[in-house]
Amino acid sequence: METASRLFPYVWPYRRMAVLSIICAIFISILWAGNLSTVLPMVRVLFQDKNLHQYVDEQIELTQTEIEHRKSVIDQMPTGDVERRARAQRHLSDTTRQLALLATTKKYALPYVPADRFDTIALIFGCFLFATLLKGIFIYLQEVLVGGIVNRVIVDVRKKCFRHALSLDYQTIAAAGPANLMSRITNDVETLAVGLRTVLVRLVREPLKAGGCIAFAFVLNWRLTLLSLLVVPCIGLLFAKFGKSLKKASKGTLHSMSGIYKGLSETFDSLKVVIAFGAARRHRRQFHLSNKEYLNKSMKVIRLSALARPTTELMGTIAVLSAVIPGTYLVLRGTDEIWGVKLAPGAMDIAQLSALYALLAGTLDSVRKLSSVYGDLKRSAAASDRIFEILNEKTKVPEPKEPQIVGRHSRDIRFENVSFTYSQEAVDGNARPPALRNVSVTVPAGEVVAVIGENGSGKSTLLNMLPRFMDPDQGAVLIDGVDVRQIRSHDLRSQIGIVTQETQLFDDTIAENIKYSKPDATWEEVEEAAKQAHVIPFVSHLPAGFATQIGEKGQKLSGGQRQRIALARAILRDPSILILDEATSALDSQSEHIIHKVLKQFVKGRTVFVITHVINDTFLDLVTRIVVMDSGCVAAIGTHEELLKTCAIYQRLYHSNKSQRVA
C-alpha cells in the first residue's frame, strides 16, 4: 500500500491510459467468465435427450408448478408459525426469481439458438472462439497500454532520482557511494518496473477475472459459491505472512547487488593498479564472495516464493471443493438441502454442477497466478524503499529562502571560526574527531594564498566550504561580507573555478570539455581559453583537432594534456575566485612548468587558493601568503620567509620537499 501511494504521483499523469487498461481488463474478465459458463448449455445439450428450447419450456412448466405448490403450502400454514412461513416465503422468492430468469432466457436468447442439437453445439463453439479472439485483442491492448505506462513511469522515476541525487550536497553523495547510487537508479528501478507491470496487468486482471467467475457462479448458485469464499480470509492471512518475509529477503538481495556493483566499479576504475600488482585473483575472490552472498539471499526469496504458490493453490482447491462436494451431494441425492440447510433453489443437475465447477476452477486459476507474482510485488516493494530513500534524502546544503544578490567578488573572503565534523556517528565506539576546529582566515581580493599541510590536516575540507560542497557545523564563510549560505548556489559557483589533481573530463570532444564551464561560449572564447592554457600546441597535431573525442575520463590524452584542458575550462569561466587543489602535483616537470606559466598570468585580478603539500620555487613565485594547517587548525599564516623563521611545521614540510627534490 505504501509503495502504491509513493508511485501514485508518477502514474497519475498517465491516468487515461490506466483507465483504458482497466476497461480492457474488465472485458477480459467478462469474456473469461462467459467462456467458462458455456459449460452449462453444452453439458445440457450433450447429456440430455432434448434441445435447449425443449429444456427451457420444460423448466418453466416445472417451476410454475412448484410456485403454485409452494403458494398452497404457505396458505395452509398456521399464521402463528412465523418461522416456517418465513422460510417457505424465501423458498418461494428463490423459485420466482428462477422463473423470471428462464422467461428472460426464452424471450431474448432462445430465438437465436438453433433447434438442432448439433447446430446448437456448433453455435456454442463459434461463440467460444469469437469470445476468445476478443479476449486476445483486449489482452494485447492492455499489455501495450500498461507497457507504455510502466516505461514512462520508470523513465520519470529514474530521471527524478538522478535529478534529486545531483541536488544533494557532495558529502551526502560521497557517503552513499557511486556504486550504490548506480545500483538503485538502474537495478532497483528495473525491479520496480517489474512490480509495477505486475500490478497494472495481473493484479488488475486476475482479481477481475476471479470476480467475474464468482459473479457468474453467484447467479448459478449463490449459496454454494458463498461456501467457497469462506476460505478467502485464510488466503489473505497467508499472503500477509509470506509478504513480510519476502520483502525483508528482497531488500537483502538488492543490498547484495549494490555490493556487486561496488566491486565491479572499484576493480575497473583501478584496473591499472590491479594488473600492475597482480591482484586479479584477489578481486576474483571478492567478486565470488559478493555473488555467493547474492545467491544465498536470492535463494531465500525463491524458496519463500516457491512455498507461497503451492500453499495458496492448496487453499484455493479447498475453496473449490467446499462448493463442489456439497453440490455433488445435491445432484446425486436429487435434493436441494443438506441437514435441513437449503443450498439450492431446486434440485441441481449435472450441467449446473459442471458449470459451477468450471467457474470456481477459473477463480482458482486466477488465485494461482496471483500467488506466483507475489514475490515480484514484494521485491518491487523492497526496491521502492531503496529508491525512495534517495528521493527522501535531504541536502545538508539547502538553498536560502531569501537569497542575497551579490556582484562579482571584489573585497575579501573570510573564514570565521569554522568548525566541521564529517560524521557524528561513533566509529568502533570512538567519536570521529573534527576535521576543522575554529578556523579563522581573511583573504583580501586578488591575493594568491597557499593552504598547505600534511594529509588529513583539513586543507581541502576548508576550501570545500567556499563553493558549498559542504557547510560548516559552526562559524561562517563570507564573500565580501555576505555569508555563502545566503547566496544562491548557482550564483555562488558561477564565480568560482576549480582545477583538481584528479582531472575530471568527460567522454566528449576537447571543445565540449572546455565549454563545460560556459555552455553558451562562442568559438572565439573557447579558442582564446585554449590558447591561454597552451592547449593549441597539442590539439593542432590531432587529426580532428578540437573535435577529437578524448574517451572516458580523457583516457586518450596524457595527464598534462588533460590538466591543460581542465585549466582552459576554468579560464573560460573567467572566475573571480580560483581553487587549485593539488593541480600540478601529479604532473611531469615540463607540464608543471607550462601550467605554472599559464597560472602566473591567469591569477592576476583574482582571489586564488592553492591547496598543496609540495613546496618548490615555482610554487613560491606564484603565492603571496601561506596558510599552514595542522590537525584541523590554522598553525600559522605568513610569507615563505616569515614561516621559515617562526613555524616548525612549515619548516619540516619545506625541508622534506627540498630533500625529495634533491634526491
XYZ file of C-alpha atoms in Angstrom:
663
model
C 0.000 0.000 0.000
C 2.866 2.348 0.854
C 4.554 1.607 -2.470
C 1.310 2.359 -4.323
C 0.931 5.730 -2.577
C 4.525 6.614 -3.441
C 4.117 5.749 -7.113
C 0.675 7.317 -7.495
C 2.035 10.806 -8.378
C 4.133 9.222 -11.129
C 1.235 7.175 -12.555
C -1.322 9.995 -12.309
C -0.163 11.833 -15.487
C -0.941 8.645 -17.441
C -4.316 8.046 -15.766
C -6.207 7.914 -19.080
C -4.056 5.046 -20.294
C -4.513 3.373 -16.891
C -8.316 3.711 -17.095
C -8.316 2.242 -20.620
C -6.202 -0.689 -19.421
C -8.667 -1.319 -16.568
C -11.576 -1.236 -19.039
C -9.718 -3.812 -21.145
C -9.236 -5.942 -18.012
C -12.979 -5.742 -17.258
C -13.840 -7.010 -20.744
C -11.229 -9.758 -20.361
C -12.828 -10.884 -17.087
C -16.354 -10.884 -18.580
C -15.234 -12.882 -21.621
C -13.225 -15.266 -19.410
C -16.197 -15.999 -17.158
C -18.539 -16.105 -20.150
C -16.419 -18.745 -21.873
C -16.421 -20.894 -18.745
C -20.203 -20.509 -18.465
C -20.666 -22.187 -21.854
C -20.169 -25.459 -19.965
C -23.785 -25.201 -18.734
C -25.616 -25.271 -22.105
C -23.034 -27.597 -23.626
C -23.480 -30.295 -20.959
C -27.233 -29.994 -21.147
C -27.300 -30.410 -24.917
C -24.835 -33.302 -24.836
C -26.243 -35.293 -21.884
C -29.973 -34.674 -22.193
C -32.158 -36.042 -24.981
C -33.696 -32.672 -25.823
C -32.676 -29.321 -27.275
C -32.424 -26.100 -25.310
C -35.861 -24.878 -26.409
C -37.498 -28.032 -25.045
C -35.407 -27.899 -21.868
C -36.301 -24.280 -21.093
C -40.011 -24.859 -21.785
C -39.936 -27.902 -19.505
C -38.142 -25.960 -16.743
C -40.629 -23.092 -16.995
C -43.533 -25.512 -16.639
C -41.920 -27.293 -13.678
C -41.050 -24.015 -11.994
C -44.588 -22.679 -12.405
C -45.949 -25.901 -10.885
C -43.507 -25.591 -7.984
C -44.541 -21.983 -7.386
C -48.226 -22.971 -7.215
C -47.342 -25.787 -4.841
C -45.315 -23.508 -2.550
C -48.127 -20.941 -2.501
C -50.624 -23.559 -1.455
C -48.282 -24.837 1.262
C -47.897 -21.282 2.622
C -51.668 -20.769 2.586
C -52.172 -23.943 4.635
C -49.594 -22.959 7.276
C -50.857 -21.566 10.586
C -50.440 -17.778 10.737
C -48.731 -18.088 14.099
C -45.910 -20.267 12.706
C -43.825 -17.290 11.697
C -40.514 -19.115 11.310
C -41.844 -21.801 8.956
C -43.805 -19.260 6.908
C -40.698 -17.056 6.553
C -38.580 -19.984 5.374
C -41.246 -21.075 2.906
C -41.567 -17.497 1.660
C -37.823 -17.350 0.986
C -38.039 -20.593 -0.990
C -40.939 -19.140 -2.969
C -38.919 -15.996 -3.749
C -35.992 -18.084 -4.992
C -38.267 -20.099 -7.245
C -39.926 -16.935 -8.578
C -36.544 -15.440 -9.462
C -35.614 -18.675 -11.216
C -38.814 -18.458 -13.281
C -38.033 -14.836 -14.228
C -34.555 -15.862 -15.380
C -35.971 -18.706 -17.505
C -38.565 -16.392 -19.032
C -35.893 -13.803 -19.906
C -33.725 -16.510 -21.460
C -36.636 -17.751 -23.575
C -37.552 -14.266 -24.742
C -34.145 -12.814 -25.560
C -31.698 -15.715 -26.070
C -33.566 -18.725 -27.445
C -34.746 -17.029 -30.662
C -31.082 -17.066 -31.761
C -30.462 -20.689 -30.726
C -30.968 -23.421 -33.393
C -33.465 -26.193 -32.682
C -31.000 -28.858 -33.865
C -28.737 -30.061 -31.056
C -25.560 -30.289 -33.185
C -26.187 -26.820 -34.600
C -26.518 -25.590 -31.008
C -23.164 -27.116 -30.065
C -21.604 -25.590 -33.187
C -23.039 -22.195 -32.231
C -21.641 -22.522 -28.695
C -18.187 -23.366 -30.092
C -18.408 -20.434 -32.501
C -19.293 -18.055 -29.668
C -16.474 -19.533 -27.595
C -13.982 -18.976 -30.430
C -15.193 -15.418 -31.076
C -15.055 -14.565 -27.374
C -11.517 -15.983 -27.181
C -10.492 -13.801 -30.129
C -11.988 -10.721 -28.469
C -10.285 -11.631 -25.203
C -6.945 -11.883 -27.008
C -7.433 -8.424 -28.534
C -8.216 -6.907 -25.148
C -5.208 -8.696 -23.598
C -2.989 -7.236 -26.337
C -4.395 -3.739 -25.810
C -3.981 -3.978 -22.042
C -0.375 -5.178 -22.329
C 0.505 -2.338 -24.743
C -1.183 0.295 -22.578
C 0.435 -0.973 -19.393
C 3.821 -1.250 -21.115
C 3.515 2.383 -22.155
C 2.601 3.457 -18.621
C 5.368 1.432 -16.960
C 8.118 2.598 -19.305
C 7.067 6.227 -18.943
C 6.799 5.988 -15.153
C 10.181 4.274 -14.858
C 11.819 6.923 -17.039
C 10.256 9.600 -14.821
C 11.396 7.859 -11.614
C 14.912 7.340 -12.945
C 15.132 10.988 -14.040
C 13.771 12.156 -10.685
C 16.334 10.006 -8.824
C 19.191 11.352 -10.921
C 17.974 14.949 -10.646
C 17.498 14.644 -6.894
C 20.893 12.987 -6.404
C 22.534 15.894 -8.234
C 20.691 18.336 -5.960
C 22.209 16.756 -2.845
C 25.388 18.018 -1.263
C 28.745 16.486 -2.090
C 29.158 14.907 1.345
C 25.861 13.034 1.166
C 26.544 11.716 -2.333
C 30.080 10.666 -1.403
C 28.766 8.849 1.681
C 26.197 6.953 -0.405
C 28.867 5.939 -2.907
C 28.590 5.949 -6.714
C 28.164 2.166 -6.963
C 25.257 2.207 -4.507
C 23.563 5.085 -6.344
C 24.080 3.383 -9.705
C 22.578 0.163 -8.355
C 19.487 1.975 -7.100
C 18.966 4.074 -10.223
C 19.425 1.087 -12.570
C 18.844 -2.318 -10.957
C 16.355 -1.221 -8.286
C 14.347 0.898 -10.719
C 14.182 -2.061 -13.117
C 12.951 -4.285 -10.263
C 10.339 -1.631 -9.501
C 9.271 -1.742 -13.160
C 8.610 -5.493 -12.914
C 6.401 -4.944 -9.864
C 4.538 -2.017 -11.450
C 3.870 -4.055 -14.586
C 2.603 -6.881 -12.402
C 0.282 -4.534 -10.512
C -1.179 -2.915 -13.627
C -1.599 -6.193 -15.520
C -2.041 -9.226 -13.305
C -3.080 -7.528 -10.081
C -5.852 -5.782 -12.022
C -6.747 -8.525 -14.487
C -6.671 -11.617 -12.298
C -8.897 -10.288 -9.457
C -11.357 -9.059 -12.108
C -11.313 -12.479 -13.765
C -11.878 -14.123 -10.387
C -14.631 -11.611 -9.639
C -16.298 -12.328 -12.976
C -16.277 -16.065 -12.324
C -17.657 -15.568 -8.808
C -20.392 -13.265 -10.146
C -21.497 -15.882 -12.712
C -21.256 -18.564 -10.034
C -23.438 -16.456 -7.721
C -26.097 -16.293 -10.424
C -25.880 -20.054 -10.797
C -25.931 -20.850 -7.053
C -25.070 -18.120 -4.567
C -25.211 -20.403 -1.534
C -22.572 -22.859 -2.699
C -20.431 -20.005 -4.021
C -20.574 -18.344 -0.625
C -19.329 -21.556 0.967
C -16.226 -21.484 -1.222
C -15.477 -17.880 -0.230
C -15.137 -18.791 3.440
C -11.532 -19.826 2.721
C -10.597 -16.391 1.292
C -9.626 -14.843 4.697
C -7.193 -17.714 5.224
C -5.565 -16.966 1.863
C -5.296 -13.288 2.841
C -3.563 -14.168 6.106
C -1.200 -16.452 4.205
C -0.277 -13.647 1.797
C 0.366 -11.245 4.697
C 2.635 -13.743 6.466
C 4.717 -14.517 3.390
C 4.764 -10.854 2.428
C 6.806 -9.634 5.393
C 9.421 -12.338 4.965
C 9.623 -11.823 1.215
C 10.112 -8.062 1.477
C 12.873 -8.439 4.060
C 14.644 -11.082 1.983
C 14.249 -8.978 -1.180
C 15.890 -5.977 0.491
C 18.853 -8.178 1.347
C 19.090 -9.285 -2.289
C 19.101 -5.698 -3.570
C 21.734 -4.736 -0.995
C 23.898 -7.611 -2.200
C 23.517 -6.396 -5.783
C 24.842 -2.996 -4.659
C 27.901 -4.855 -3.342
C 28.415 -6.442 -6.763
C 28.185 -3.011 -8.437
C 30.719 -1.660 -5.935
C 33.169 -4.494 -6.567
C 32.941 -4.090 -10.345
C 33.309 -0.306 -10.112
C 36.372 -0.471 -7.851
C 38.032 -3.153 -9.977
C 37.610 -1.491 -13.369
C 38.304 2.042 -12.073
C 41.609 0.782 -10.637
C 42.389 -1.717 -13.407
C 45.924 -0.439 -13.956
C 46.754 -0.994 -10.275
C 45.053 -4.417 -10.300
C 47.147 -5.544 -13.267
C 50.369 -3.956 -12.032
C 50.233 -5.704 -8.642
C 48.853 -8.986 -9.985
C 45.795 -8.677 -7.782
C 43.300 -10.183 -10.229
C 42.941 -13.282 -8.064
C 42.045 -11.170 -5.022
C 39.357 -9.298 -6.945
C 38.008 -12.546 -8.378
C 37.743 -13.824 -4.806
C 35.904 -10.690 -3.663
C 33.592 -10.916 -6.662
C 32.958 -14.592 -5.907
C 32.025 -13.789 -2.291
C 29.704 -10.967 -3.402
C 27.995 -13.285 -5.875
C 27.762 -16.032 -3.267
C 26.060 -13.638 -0.855
C 23.670 -12.557 -3.614
C 22.968 -16.212 -4.472
C 22.176 -17.141 -0.857
C 19.800 -14.213 -0.400
C 18.197 -14.776 -3.803
C 17.594 -18.433 -2.965
C 15.819 -17.375 0.221
C 13.473 -15.243 -1.878
C 12.965 -18.130 -4.303
C 12.200 -20.587 -1.503
C 9.619 -18.257 0.013
C 8.019 -17.584 -3.383
C 8.032 -21.297 -4.212
C 6.365 -22.126 -0.886
C 3.702 -19.449 -1.295
C 2.436 -20.758 -4.634
C 1.588 -24.392 -3.757
C 0.233 -23.365 -0.343
C -2.083 -20.806 -1.929
C -3.111 -23.278 -4.619
C -3.962 -25.829 -1.918
C -6.126 -23.270 -0.128
C -7.818 -22.425 -3.426
C -8.513 -26.091 -4.124
C -10.078 -26.422 -0.679
C -12.270 -23.427 -1.539
C -13.434 -25.083 -4.779
C -14.119 -28.399 -3.073
C -16.077 -26.580 -0.347
C -18.687 -25.843 -3.009
C -18.315 -28.815 -5.368
C -18.620 -31.590 -2.756
C -21.939 -30.302 -1.346
C -23.081 -29.684 -4.937
C -22.253 -33.265 -5.863
C -24.307 -34.468 -2.892
C -27.292 -32.383 -4.085
C -27.047 -33.828 -7.618
C -26.649 -37.457 -6.562
C -29.371 -37.268 -3.881
C -31.750 -35.235 -6.025
C -32.301 -32.715 -3.215
C -31.767 -29.021 -2.574
C -30.680 -29.100 1.068
C -28.211 -30.753 3.457
C -29.073 -31.301 7.138
C -32.050 -29.014 6.726
C -29.965 -26.183 5.246
C -31.206 -25.178 1.783
C -28.248 -24.934 -0.627
C -30.066 -24.569 -3.971
C -33.350 -23.077 -5.250
C -34.203 -26.534 -6.540
C -32.663 -29.918 -7.239
C -29.329 -29.429 -9.074
C -28.462 -31.316 -12.249
C -25.083 -32.347 -13.684
C -24.976 -29.368 -16.047
C -25.277 -26.845 -13.202
C -22.661 -28.692 -11.151
C -20.263 -28.782 -14.133
C -20.707 -25.072 -14.780
C -20.195 -24.261 -11.101
C -17.020 -26.332 -11.020
C -15.698 -24.663 -14.204
C -16.340 -21.171 -12.806
C -14.719 -21.928 -9.452
C -11.791 -23.587 -11.210
C -11.452 -20.393 -13.256
C -11.338 -18.455 -9.991
C -8.681 -20.839 -8.675
C -6.597 -20.258 -11.818
C -6.570 -16.514 -11.121
C -5.623 -17.087 -7.463
C -2.808 -19.382 -8.566
C -1.449 -16.719 -10.937
C -1.658 -14.095 -8.204
C 0.363 -16.269 -5.839
C 3.060 -16.708 -8.496
C 3.569 -12.932 -8.817
C 3.534 -12.211 -5.101
C 7.312 -12.475 -4.957
C 7.643 -9.888 -7.743
C 5.438 -7.490 -5.801
C 7.465 -7.802 -2.621
C 10.767 -7.456 -4.474
C 9.325 -4.367 -6.101
C 8.262 -3.006 -2.703
C 11.786 -3.545 -1.373
C 13.246 -1.780 -4.432
C 10.766 1.056 -3.914
C 12.004 1.514 -0.336
C 15.593 1.814 -1.525
C 14.695 4.204 -4.359
C 12.635 6.479 -2.150
C 15.407 6.517 0.444
C 17.297 8.550 -2.168
C 14.302 10.729 -3.026
C 13.599 11.361 0.666
C 17.201 12.314 1.392
C 17.522 15.980 2.305
C 20.518 18.011 1.269
C 22.747 19.309 4.036
C 23.394 22.380 1.878
C 19.910 23.908 1.406
C 19.195 26.872 -0.835
C 18.482 30.152 1.015
C 14.807 31.075 1.324
C 15.581 34.745 0.663
C 18.854 34.761 -1.326
C 21.009 37.852 -1.420
C 22.105 39.281 -4.748
C 25.861 39.748 -4.913
C 28.090 41.260 -7.549
C 31.448 39.987 -8.712
C 33.752 39.332 -5.747
C 35.922 42.383 -5.105
C 36.605 42.842 -1.362
C 37.645 39.835 0.704
C 36.896 36.256 1.708
C 36.660 35.414 5.400
C 36.524 32.097 7.219
C 35.189 32.928 10.699
C 35.546 30.294 13.453
C 34.765 27.471 11.044
C 34.347 24.017 12.609
C 33.279 20.830 10.823
C 32.998 17.095 11.511
C 32.361 14.640 8.685
C 30.250 12.239 10.671
C 28.637 12.409 14.096
C 28.422 8.607 14.294
C 30.907 6.813 16.510
C 33.419 4.521 14.844
C 34.487 1.496 16.929
C 32.998 3.203 19.967
C 35.044 6.399 19.467
C 33.607 9.654 18.180
C 35.221 10.879 14.963
C 37.490 13.909 15.581
C 36.581 17.245 13.932
C 38.111 17.900 10.522
C 38.172 21.640 11.252
C 38.276 23.437 14.588
C 37.654 27.183 14.916
C 39.478 28.123 11.716
C 39.626 31.864 11.004
C 41.337 33.253 7.894
C 40.837 36.522 5.989
C 41.959 36.765 2.357
C 41.798 40.149 0.561
C 40.540 40.105 -3.027
C 43.256 39.494 -5.602
C 45.575 37.618 -3.226
C 47.061 34.208 -4.062
C 47.006 32.150 -0.878
C 48.514 28.701 -0.469
C 46.899 26.331 2.023
C 49.402 23.643 2.926
C 49.620 20.820 5.403
C 50.039 17.102 5.725
C 47.318 14.692 4.606
C 44.303 14.940 6.902
C 45.198 18.401 8.139
C 41.885 19.850 6.864
C 43.135 21.986 3.963
C 40.798 20.520 1.321
C 37.900 20.440 3.767
C 38.355 24.153 4.470
C 38.275 25.127 0.789
C 35.301 22.825 0.157
C 33.294 25.250 2.286
C 33.784 28.047 -0.235
C 31.714 26.598 -3.138
C 29.411 24.993 -0.528
C 30.302 21.398 -1.219
C 29.502 21.280 2.481
C 28.506 23.791 5.149
C 30.326 24.335 8.452
C 28.831 22.967 11.643
C 29.808 26.210 13.332
C 31.075 29.531 12.087
C 30.632 31.078 8.647
C 32.298 31.638 5.278
C 31.774 35.135 3.908
C 32.448 36.618 0.481
C 32.517 40.408 0.553
C 30.729 40.288 3.900
C 27.895 38.002 2.729
C 27.536 34.502 4.194
C 27.764 31.998 1.348
C 24.691 30.255 2.816
C 22.682 33.369 1.873
C 23.744 33.209 -1.794
C 22.074 31.004 -4.372
C 24.352 28.065 -5.176
C 24.246 28.835 -8.904
C 25.256 32.483 -8.333
C 27.971 31.498 -5.868
C 29.548 28.783 -8.010
C 29.372 30.889 -11.165
C 32.189 32.989 -9.622
C 34.370 30.008 -8.708
C 36.691 27.966 -10.894
C 38.203 24.672 -9.673
C 41.143 22.667 -11.003
C 41.847 19.407 -9.161
C 44.687 16.917 -9.093
C 42.494 14.154 -10.479
C 41.296 15.815 -13.662
C 37.618 15.167 -14.307
C 36.912 15.176 -18.040
C 34.009 13.662 -19.960
C 33.731 11.331 -22.940
C 33.204 14.140 -25.436
C 35.241 16.371 -27.710
C 38.019 18.642 -26.488
C 35.925 21.693 -27.399
C 32.888 20.478 -25.431
C 35.028 19.708 -22.387
C 36.388 23.262 -22.437
C 32.860 24.667 -22.935
C 31.608 22.644 -19.963
C 32.104 25.631 -17.647
C 30.285 28.004 -20.029
C 27.944 26.167 -22.447
C 26.946 29.353 -24.295
C 30.541 30.392 -25.015
C 31.417 31.437 -28.560
C 34.052 29.641 -30.600
C 36.363 32.637 -30.267
C 36.107 32.460 -26.457
C 36.841 28.711 -26.466
C 39.833 29.189 -28.741
C 41.182 32.043 -26.619
C 40.861 29.964 -23.409
C 42.620 27.055 -25.118
C 45.356 29.381 -26.282
C 45.929 30.772 -22.784
C 46.059 27.225 -21.324
C 48.560 26.054 -24.007
C 46.067 23.538 -25.397
C 46.615 24.649 -29.013
C 50.103 23.111 -29.391
C 48.937 19.512 -28.887
C 45.448 19.969 -30.392
C 46.945 21.175 -33.666
C 48.637 17.782 -34.100
C 45.412 15.831 -33.690
C 43.619 14.869 -36.960
C 40.226 16.034 -35.675
C 41.591 18.992 -33.703
C 39.107 20.345 -31.168
C 36.553 17.771 -32.388
C 38.724 14.900 -31.093
C 36.864 12.520 -28.786
C 39.004 12.115 -25.670
C 37.401 8.914 -24.338
C 36.096 8.068 -20.896
C 37.764 10.335 -18.282
C 40.034 11.654 -21.067
C 41.960 8.384 -21.266
C 43.138 9.098 -24.842
C 45.208 12.055 -23.604
C 48.236 12.327 -21.345
C 47.994 13.666 -17.800
C 49.486 17.027 -18.765
C 47.128 17.398 -21.725
C 44.123 16.609 -19.549
C 45.224 19.158 -16.962
C 45.634 21.861 -19.591
C 42.111 21.198 -20.848
C 40.841 21.430 -17.261
C 42.690 24.738 -16.882
C 41.206 26.030 -20.155
C 37.794 25.104 -18.795
C 38.432 27.207 -15.694
C 39.850 30.102 -17.751
C 36.763 30.160 -19.990
C 34.555 30.586 -16.934
C 36.510 33.747 -16.012
C 36.015 33.207 -12.265
C 36.705 35.833 -9.640
C 37.782 33.018 -7.276
C 40.040 30.137 -8.311
C 40.735 26.963 -6.294
C 43.717 24.838 -7.335
C 43.548 21.545 -5.437
C 46.940 19.828 -5.899
C 46.576 20.855 -9.534
C 50.199 20.195 -10.525
C 51.346 17.560 -8.037
C 50.843 14.640 -10.424
C 52.461 16.273 -13.489
C 55.893 15.883 -15.014
C 58.280 18.846 -14.763
C 57.612 20.074 -18.311
C 53.817 20.015 -17.894
C 54.144 21.583 -14.445
C 56.233 24.402 -15.906
C 53.614 25.076 -18.598
C 50.749 25.070 -16.096
C 52.602 27.469 -13.754
C 53.346 29.759 -16.667
C 49.639 29.860 -17.516
C 48.637 30.396 -13.897
C 51.132 33.242 -13.472
C 49.131 35.266 -15.980
C 45.671 33.969 -15.134
C 45.715 34.630 -11.375
C 46.047 38.379 -11.832
C 42.980 40.188 -10.505
C 41.537 37.014 -8.941
C 41.465 35.585 -5.451
C 43.268 32.266 -5.665
C 43.574 29.393 -3.204
C 46.281 26.817 -3.881
C 45.922 23.558 -1.936
C 49.205 21.683 -1.909
C 51.744 19.776 0.123
C 54.516 20.279 -2.437
C 56.626 23.419 -1.919
C 59.043 24.460 -4.692
C 60.444 27.659 -6.133
C 57.860 27.845 -8.924
C 55.103 27.450 -6.373
C 56.584 30.183 -4.144
C 56.809 32.547 -7.104
C 53.026 32.247 -7.523
C 51.708 32.778 -3.987
C 51.650 35.894 -1.804
C 50.787 34.274 1.537
C 50.763 30.796 3.020
C 48.259 29.258 5.484
C 49.666 26.251 7.351
C 47.066 23.713 8.538
C 47.624 21.080 11.212
C 45.014 18.692 12.696
C 42.105 20.846 11.568
C 43.515 24.112 12.914
C 45.464 27.035 11.459
C 49.020 26.590 12.704
C 50.415 29.743 11.115
C 49.862 32.385 8.419
C 52.583 34.393 6.668
C 55.022 34.643 3.806
C 57.558 31.969 2.969
C 60.343 33.841 4.705
C 58.282 34.531 7.830
C 57.140 30.933 8.186
C 60.663 29.559 7.756
C 61.622 31.596 10.822
C 58.554 31.028 13.012
C 56.685 27.821 12.046
C 58.220 24.413 12.792
C 55.550 22.555 10.784
C 56.264 24.646 7.681
C 59.993 24.195 8.151
C 59.545 20.421 8.266
C 57.323 20.400 5.148
C 59.647 22.690 3.207
C 62.854 20.844 4.018
C 61.170 17.468 3.408
C 60.121 18.607 -0.074
C 63.525 20.099 -0.721
C 65.316 16.875 0.173
C 62.987 14.922 -2.098
C 63.739 17.275 -4.997
C 67.482 16.915 -4.436
C 67.146 13.141 -4.284
